[in-house]
mmCIF file of C-alpha atoms and ligand atoms in Angstrom:
data_model
loop_
_atom_site.group_PDB
_atom_site.id
_atom_site.type_symbol
_atom_site.label_atom_id
_atom_site.label_comp_id
_atom_site.label_asym_id
_atom_site.label_seq_id
_atom_site.Cartn_x
_atom_site.Cartn_y
_atom_site.Cartn_z
ATOM 1 C CA MET A 1 346.857 214.033 182.587
ATOM 2 C CA SER A 2 345.583 216.738 181.350
ATOM 3 C CA ALA A 3 344.010 218.788 178.344
ATOM 4 C CA THR A 4 347.113 220.674 178.237
ATOM 5 C CA GLY A 5 349.491 217.683 178.364
ATOM 6 C CA THR A 6 352.037 217.654 181.100
ATOM 7 C CA SER A 7 350.644 216.247 184.366
ATOM 8 C CA ARG A 8 352.252 218.444 187.007
ATOM 9 C CA GLN A 9 351.697 221.989 187.926
ATOM 10 C CA LYS A 10 352.977 223.898 185.093
ATOM 11 C CA MET A 11 355.562 226.493 186.525
ATOM 12 C CA PRO A 12 356.997 230.035 185.002
ATOM 13 C CA ALA A 13 360.040 228.105 183.195
ATOM 14 C CA ASP A 14 356.928 226.145 180.942
ATOM 15 C CA ILE A 15 355.435 229.322 180.612
ATOM 16 C CA LEU A 16 359.149 230.483 179.235
ATOM 17 C CA ALA A 17 359.346 227.757 176.874
ATOM 18 C CA MET A 18 356.463 228.782 174.804
ATOM 19 C CA LYS A 19 358.053 231.440 173.473
ATOM 20 C CA GLY A 20 357.021 231.023 169.526
ATOM 21 C CA GLY A 21 355.531 228.068 169.791
ATOM 22 C CA ALA A 22 351.848 226.768 170.901
ATOM 23 C CA PRO A 23 349.868 229.902 171.703
ATOM 24 C CA ILE A 24 349.684 230.447 175.590
ATOM 25 C CA VAL A 25 346.031 230.158 177.257
ATOM 26 C CA CYS A 26 345.374 232.412 179.847
ATOM 27 C CA LEU A 27 341.922 233.236 181.646
ATOM 28 C CA THR A 28 341.795 235.166 185.247
ATOM 29 C CA ALA A 29 340.414 233.354 188.146
ATOM 30 C CA TYR A 30 338.414 234.269 191.146
ATOM 31 C CA THR A 31 337.073 231.854 193.020
ATOM 32 C CA THR A 32 337.113 227.553 193.744
ATOM 33 C CA PRO A 33 334.515 226.389 191.098
ATOM 34 C CA ILE A 34 335.503 228.826 188.218
ATOM 35 C CA ALA A 35 339.990 227.553 189.285
ATOM 36 C CA LYS A 36 338.241 224.083 188.687
ATOM 37 C CA LEU A 37 336.325 224.833 184.941
ATOM 38 C CA VAL A 38 339.517 226.667 183.368
ATOM 39 C CA ASP A 39 342.488 224.655 184.675
ATOM 40 C CA SER A 40 343.001 221.743 182.298
ATOM 41 C CA HIS A 41 342.113 224.175 179.525
ATOM 42 C CA CYS A 42 344.578 226.612 180.781
ATOM 43 C CA ASP A 43 348.644 227.042 180.605
ATOM 44 C CA LEU A 44 348.427 230.256 182.922
ATOM 45 C CA VAL A 45 345.351 231.207 185.574
ATOM 46 C CA LEU A 46 345.644 234.955 186.603
ATOM 47 C CA VAL A 47 344.293 236.349 190.174
ATOM 48 C CA GLY A 48 343.797 239.623 188.753
ATOM 49 C CA ASP A 49 342.975 242.363 190.590
ATOM 50 C CA SER A 50 340.346 242.525 187.948
ATOM 51 C CA VAL A 51 338.643 241.006 190.692
ATOM 52 C CA GLY A 52 337.791 244.260 192.557
ATOM 53 C CA MET A 53 335.814 245.678 189.398
ATOM 54 C CA VAL A 54 334.043 242.016 188.505
ATOM 55 C CA LEU A 55 332.844 240.384 191.994
ATOM 56 C CA HIS A 56 333.610 243.040 194.229
ATOM 57 C CA GLY A 57 331.320 246.167 192.560
ATOM 58 C CA LEU A 58 334.706 248.325 192.221
ATOM 59 C CA PRO A 59 334.830 251.595 189.766
ATOM 60 C CA SER A 60 338.590 250.501 189.028
ATOM 61 C CA THR A 61 341.417 248.306 190.641
ATOM 62 C CA LEU A 62 342.645 250.987 192.593
ATOM 63 C CA GLY A 63 340.928 249.734 195.378
ATOM 64 C CA VAL A 64 341.681 246.016 195.715
ATOM 65 C CA THR A 65 343.547 245.332 198.735
ATOM 66 C CA MET A 66 346.203 242.541 200.018
ATOM 67 C CA GLU A 67 344.038 240.761 201.870
ATOM 68 C CA MET A 68 341.562 240.616 198.567
ATOM 69 C CA MET A 69 344.414 239.632 197.118
ATOM 70 C CA VAL A 70 345.219 236.583 199.264
ATOM 71 C CA MET A 71 341.856 235.716 200.052
ATOM 72 C CA HIS A 72 340.835 234.989 196.563
ATOM 73 C CA GLY A 73 344.414 233.432 195.703
ATOM 74 C CA GLN A 74 343.736 230.664 198.583
ATOM 75 C CA ALA A 75 340.806 230.357 196.777
ATOM 76 C CA VAL A 76 341.625 229.998 193.247
ATOM 77 C CA ALA A 77 344.835 227.523 194.255
ATOM 78 C CA ARG A 78 342.473 225.185 195.497
ATOM 79 C CA GLY A 79 341.352 224.147 192.195
ATOM 80 C CA LEU A 80 344.196 224.228 190.086
ATOM 81 C CA SER A 81 346.397 221.435 189.286
ATOM 82 C CA ASN A 82 347.725 222.114 186.172
ATOM 83 C CA ALA A 83 348.239 225.811 185.187
ATOM 84 C CA LEU A 84 350.634 228.058 186.604
ATOM 85 C CA MET A 85 348.917 230.618 189.244
ATOM 86 C CA VAL A 86 349.980 233.438 188.873
ATOM 87 C CA ILE A 87 348.691 236.424 191.179
ATOM 88 C CA ASP A 88 348.235 240.406 190.801
ATOM 89 C CA MET A 89 349.844 242.269 193.267
ATOM 90 C CA PRO A 90 347.777 245.159 194.421
ATOM 91 C CA PHE A 91 348.196 248.699 193.942
ATOM 92 C CA GLY A 92 350.206 250.741 196.513
ATOM 93 C CA SER A 93 352.049 246.757 197.184
ATOM 94 C CA TYR A 94 354.884 247.112 195.660
ATOM 95 C CA GLU A 95 355.866 251.260 194.248
ATOM 96 C CA GLU A 96 357.369 252.746 196.731
ATOM 97 C CA SER A 97 360.434 250.336 196.458
ATOM 98 C CA PRO A 98 361.526 247.102 195.721
ATOM 99 C CA ALA A 99 361.839 246.437 199.293
ATOM 100 C CA GLN A 100 357.910 246.783 199.849
ATOM 101 C CA ALA A 101 357.745 244.374 196.574
ATOM 102 C CA PHE A 102 359.805 241.859 198.132
ATOM 103 C CA ARG A 103 357.504 241.824 201.507
ATOM 104 C CA ASN A 104 354.150 241.429 199.690
ATOM 105 C CA ALA A 105 355.156 239.496 196.692
ATOM 106 C CA ALA A 106 356.772 236.920 199.347
ATOM 107 C CA ARG A 107 353.422 237.497 201.564
ATOM 108 C CA LEU A 108 351.235 236.619 198.330
ATOM 109 C CA MET A 109 353.223 233.472 197.467
ATOM 110 C CA ALA A 110 353.904 232.543 200.319
ATOM 111 C CA GLU A 111 350.002 232.707 201.772
ATOM 112 C CA THR A 112 348.352 231.492 198.802
ATOM 113 C CA GLY A 113 350.878 229.101 196.839
ATOM 114 C CA ALA A 114 350.809 230.899 193.692
ATOM 115 C CA GLY A 115 353.632 230.173 191.430
ATOM 116 C CA ALA A 116 355.009 234.046 190.595
ATOM 117 C CA VAL A 117 353.396 237.692 190.787
ATOM 118 C CA LYS A 118 352.035 240.119 187.577
ATOM 119 C CA LEU A 119 352.960 243.729 188.191
ATOM 120 C CA GLU A 120 352.381 246.731 186.346
ATOM 121 C CA GLY A 121 354.954 249.182 184.564
ATOM 122 C CA GLY A 122 357.376 249.191 182.372
ATOM 123 C CA VAL A 123 361.181 251.092 182.740
ATOM 124 C CA HIS A 124 360.157 252.636 185.886
ATOM 125 C CA MET A 125 359.561 249.096 187.360
ATOM 126 C CA ALA A 126 362.457 247.403 185.939
ATOM 127 C CA GLU A 127 364.439 247.676 188.894
ATOM 128 C CA THR A 128 362.187 245.735 191.243
ATOM 129 C CA ILE A 129 361.488 243.106 188.515
ATOM 130 C CA ALA A 130 365.377 242.093 188.820
ATOM 131 C CA PHE A 131 364.999 242.908 192.667
ATOM 132 C CA LEU A 132 362.007 239.659 192.917
ATOM 133 C CA VAL A 133 363.378 237.986 190.423
ATOM 134 C CA ALA A 134 366.716 237.501 192.500
ATOM 135 C CA ARG A 135 365.379 237.040 195.181
ATOM 136 C CA GLY A 136 363.156 234.049 194.312
ATOM 137 C CA ILE A 137 360.471 235.334 192.891
ATOM 138 C CA PRO A 138 358.973 234.843 189.202
ATOM 139 C CA VAL A 139 357.666 237.629 187.845
ATOM 140 C CA MET A 140 354.824 238.808 184.925
ATOM 141 C CA ALA A 141 355.261 241.978 183.821
ATOM 142 C CA HIS A 142 352.046 244.486 182.043
ATOM 143 C CA ILE A 143 352.334 246.932 179.850
ATOM 144 C CA GLY A 144 350.176 249.072 177.733
ATOM 145 C CA LEU A 145 347.487 250.195 179.610
ATOM 146 C CA THR A 146 347.772 249.711 182.961
ATOM 147 C CA PRO A 147 344.691 250.046 184.481
ATOM 148 C CA GLN A 148 346.515 251.055 188.009
ATOM 149 C CA SER A 149 347.319 254.009 186.289
ATOM 150 C CA VAL A 150 344.280 254.903 184.963
ATOM 151 C CA ASN A 151 344.604 258.183 186.141
ATOM 152 C CA THR A 152 347.674 259.498 185.501
ATOM 153 C CA LEU A 153 346.860 257.635 182.164
ATOM 154 C CA GLY A 154 343.630 259.608 181.853
ATOM 155 C CA GLY A 155 341.620 256.590 180.934
ATOM 156 C CA TYR A 156 341.583 253.298 179.535
ATOM 157 C CA LYS A 157 342.827 254.237 176.325
ATOM 158 C CA VAL A 158 344.996 252.374 173.600
ATOM 159 C CA GLN A 159 348.428 253.109 174.546
ATOM 160 C CA GLY A 160 351.730 252.499 172.148
ATOM 161 C CA ARG A 161 350.410 255.425 169.307
ATOM 162 C CA GLY A 162 352.749 258.321 167.720
ATOM 163 C CA GLU A 163 355.308 258.904 170.266
ATOM 164 C CA GLY A 164 354.150 256.650 172.902
ATOM 165 C CA ARG A 165 355.480 253.864 170.490
ATOM 166 C CA ALA A 166 358.963 254.063 171.164
ATOM 167 C CA ARG A 167 358.524 254.197 174.829
ATOM 168 C CA LEU A 168 356.441 250.982 175.375
ATOM 169 C CA ILE A 169 359.009 249.102 173.151
ATOM 170 C CA ALA A 170 361.629 250.366 175.783
ATOM 171 C CA ASP A 171 358.781 248.889 178.310
ATOM 172 C CA ALA A 172 358.967 245.598 177.092
ATOM 173 C CA LYS A 173 362.864 245.394 176.410
ATOM 174 C CA ALA A 174 363.184 246.774 180.322
ATOM 175 C CA VAL A 175 360.934 244.107 181.523
ATOM 176 C CA ALA A 176 362.796 241.313 179.358
ATOM 177 C CA GLU A 177 365.868 242.148 180.631
ATOM 178 C CA ALA A 178 365.058 242.051 184.086
ATOM 179 C CA GLY A 179 363.784 238.465 184.016
ATOM 180 C CA ALA A 180 360.351 238.827 183.632
ATOM 181 C CA PHE A 181 358.770 235.709 182.797
ATOM 182 C CA SER A 182 356.580 237.209 180.423
ATOM 183 C CA VAL A 183 354.635 239.997 179.750
ATOM 184 C CA VAL A 184 351.003 241.236 179.914
ATOM 185 C CA LEU A 185 350.212 243.492 176.632
ATOM 186 C CA GLU A 186 346.935 245.462 176.869
ATOM 187 C CA LYS A 187 345.348 247.605 174.425
ATOM 188 C CA VAL A 188 347.671 247.477 172.541
ATOM 189 C CA PRO A 189 347.934 248.089 167.837
ATOM 190 C CA GLN A 190 348.250 244.899 166.606
ATOM 191 C CA GLY A 191 351.074 246.205 165.101
ATOM 192 C CA LEU A 192 353.180 246.986 167.860
ATOM 193 C CA ALA A 193 352.337 244.114 169.838
ATOM 194 C CA ASP A 194 353.510 241.737 166.581
ATOM 195 C CA GLU A 195 356.754 244.021 166.691
ATOM 196 C CA ILE A 196 357.714 243.768 170.332
ATOM 197 C CA THR A 197 356.665 239.928 170.024
ATOM 198 C CA ALA A 198 359.165 239.487 167.962
ATOM 199 C CA GLU A 199 361.914 241.667 169.452
ATOM 200 C CA VAL A 200 361.621 239.889 173.223
ATOM 201 C CA ALA A 201 363.283 236.776 174.009
ATOM 202 C CA ILE A 202 359.915 236.346 176.442
ATOM 203 C CA PRO A 203 356.980 235.228 175.423
ATOM 204 C CA THR A 204 354.163 238.200 175.254
ATOM 205 C CA VAL A 205 350.238 237.793 176.156
ATOM 206 C CA GLY A 206 347.908 240.272 174.880
ATOM 207 C CA ILE A 207 344.491 241.571 175.817
ATOM 208 C CA GLY A 208 343.170 243.750 173.055
ATOM 209 C CA ALA A 209 346.884 243.852 171.286
ATOM 210 C CA GLY A 210 345.844 241.208 168.194
ATOM 211 C CA ALA A 211 346.526 238.003 167.352
ATOM 212 C CA GLY A 212 350.685 237.346 166.716
ATOM 213 C CA CYS A 213 351.559 237.658 170.564
ATOM 214 C CA ASP A 214 352.825 234.506 172.174
ATOM 215 C CA GLY A 215 349.479 233.924 173.882
ATOM 216 C CA GLN A 216 346.118 235.598 175.110
ATOM 217 C CA VAL A 217 344.421 236.848 178.305
ATOM 218 C CA LEU A 218 340.948 236.916 179.448
ATOM 219 C CA VAL A 219 339.077 238.263 182.424
ATOM 220 C CA VAL A 220 336.809 234.590 182.702
ATOM 221 C CA ASP A 221 334.134 236.946 183.509
ATOM 222 C CA ASP A 222 333.719 238.685 180.479
ATOM 223 C CA MET A 223 333.994 235.642 178.299
ATOM 224 C CA LEU A 224 331.061 233.618 180.071
ATOM 225 C CA GLY A 225 329.019 237.087 179.516
ATOM 226 C CA LEU A 226 329.205 236.978 183.354
ATOM 227 C CA PHE A 227 330.157 240.576 183.028
ATOM 228 C CA THR A 228 327.962 242.578 181.660
ATOM 229 C CA ASP A 229 327.785 246.702 183.045
ATOM 230 C CA PHE A 230 330.504 246.917 180.106
ATOM 231 C CA LYS A 231 332.462 245.452 177.278
ATOM 232 C CA PRO A 232 335.560 246.104 176.196
ATOM 233 C CA LYS A 233 335.993 246.495 171.820
ATOM 234 C CA PHE A 234 339.073 243.557 173.088
ATOM 235 C CA VAL A 235 336.296 241.592 174.422
ATOM 236 C CA LYS A 236 334.685 238.275 172.612
ATOM 237 C CA ARG A 237 331.933 236.747 174.677
ATOM 238 C CA PHE A 238 331.577 232.936 174.308
ATOM 239 C CA GLY A 239 328.938 231.957 176.402
ATOM 240 C CA GLN A 240 325.873 233.896 177.529
ATOM 241 C CA LEU A 241 325.437 232.681 181.478
ATOM 242 C CA GLY A 242 324.474 236.112 182.387
ATOM 243 C CA VAL A 243 321.841 235.515 180.200
ATOM 244 C CA ALA A 244 321.033 231.727 181.017
ATOM 245 C CA ALA A 245 320.880 232.672 184.881
ATOM 246 C CA GLU A 246 318.820 235.209 185.410
ATOM 247 C CA ALA A 247 316.313 233.163 182.986
ATOM 248 C CA ALA A 248 316.866 230.479 185.788
ATOM 249 C CA VAL A 249 316.496 233.202 188.691
ATOM 250 C CA ALA A 250 313.013 234.358 186.873
ATOM 251 C CA ASP A 251 311.622 230.613 186.555
ATOM 252 C CA TYR A 252 312.851 230.132 190.157
ATOM 253 C CA ALA A 253 310.987 233.050 191.113
ATOM 254 C CA ALA A 254 308.026 232.167 189.450
ATOM 255 C CA GLU A 255 307.529 228.650 190.731
ATOM 256 C CA VAL A 256 307.851 229.473 194.156
ATOM 257 C CA ARG A 257 305.173 232.454 193.749
ATOM 258 C CA ASP A 258 302.965 229.593 192.005
ATOM 259 C CA ARG A 259 303.928 227.263 194.407
ATOM 260 C CA SER A 260 304.941 224.314 192.459
ATOM 261 C CA PHE A 261 308.841 224.594 193.691
ATOM 262 C CA PRO A 262 309.442 222.647 195.524
ATOM 263 C CA ALA A 263 308.184 219.528 194.605
ATOM 264 C CA ALA A 264 307.585 216.225 195.649
ATOM 265 C CA GLU A 265 311.041 215.184 194.257
ATOM 266 C CA HIS A 266 312.313 217.863 195.715
ATOM 267 C CA SER A 267 310.635 217.289 199.836
ATOM 268 C CA PHE A 268 310.891 214.343 202.301
ATOM 269 C CA ALA A 269 308.191 212.595 204.179
ATOM 270 C CA ASP A 270 307.312 211.585 207.562
ATOM 271 C CA GLU A 271 307.477 208.498 207.773
ATOM 272 C CA VAL A 272 310.460 206.504 205.527
ATOM 273 C CA LYS A 273 308.970 203.327 203.733
ATOM 274 C CA LYS A 274 310.571 200.278 204.739
HETATM 275 O O1 KIV B 301 344.144 241.875 186.236
HETATM 276 C C1 KIV B 301 342.976 241.848 185.522
HETATM 277 O O2 KIV B 301 342.632 240.819 185.322
HETATM 278 C C2 KIV B 301 344.377 241.662 184.656
HETATM 279 C C3 KIV B 301 344.128 240.891 182.841
HETATM 280 C C4 KIV B 301 342.948 241.835 182.570
HETATM 281 C C5 KIV B 301 345.479 241.488 182.048
HETATM 282 O O3 KIV B 301 345.757 241.911 185.002
#
């Protein structure tokens, strides 16, 4: 039995059924150990394309490939037995046509065991979302700040202010009507996120969208304090693991240099005593 109260792995329908109820808890994971750590606490675990920046040191998510997503997806799947696993479709793997999106989404699901894919875009991706859903691929949509469009958005800015407000509401309605089972709202003003949450029948999962969404998602390395290159305003560090890890590495280096490590208990005798 898991901390979230069910004994089988969650499915998209379980997440959809959480609309308006207990907040949906979601974190990213990219490796088996972190997947094991977060599994019983989360309803949904996202193999995000943020892996490119967080683990591979890329300057944006644009360089993330299908091969990277497959490899990290397989690793995460080995660590999950409770939370639904959703995997990001990387930049360039779905925008060209619904057929291209289906081919790559099917590969991600078949090769990793993910229960759903996530893709970025609203009104302009609605046709693709409907195409995937009709062919057995559950889709989580992602609107607001869509990092794969950083170059056309002109940076990682708050979305949905001014004239953008009506556009974002239209995006949310379009992905819901197309059959997405949930939608990520990234970097959206709180009032607008509340309005979208009230308007659409699918759960909204916020990141920088206030407390009124149906759920929340954070990048796990951000909330653990492991990724420290920069900290977006919406990130709360619930731990300082980067600081703790650096202190441990410094202690190890000092003990190797003064020969206090390895001690007798870490070493092997020449003969085993009988
Ligand atoms: O790639 C990612 O981790 C994401 C979340 C931040 C929503 O898309």
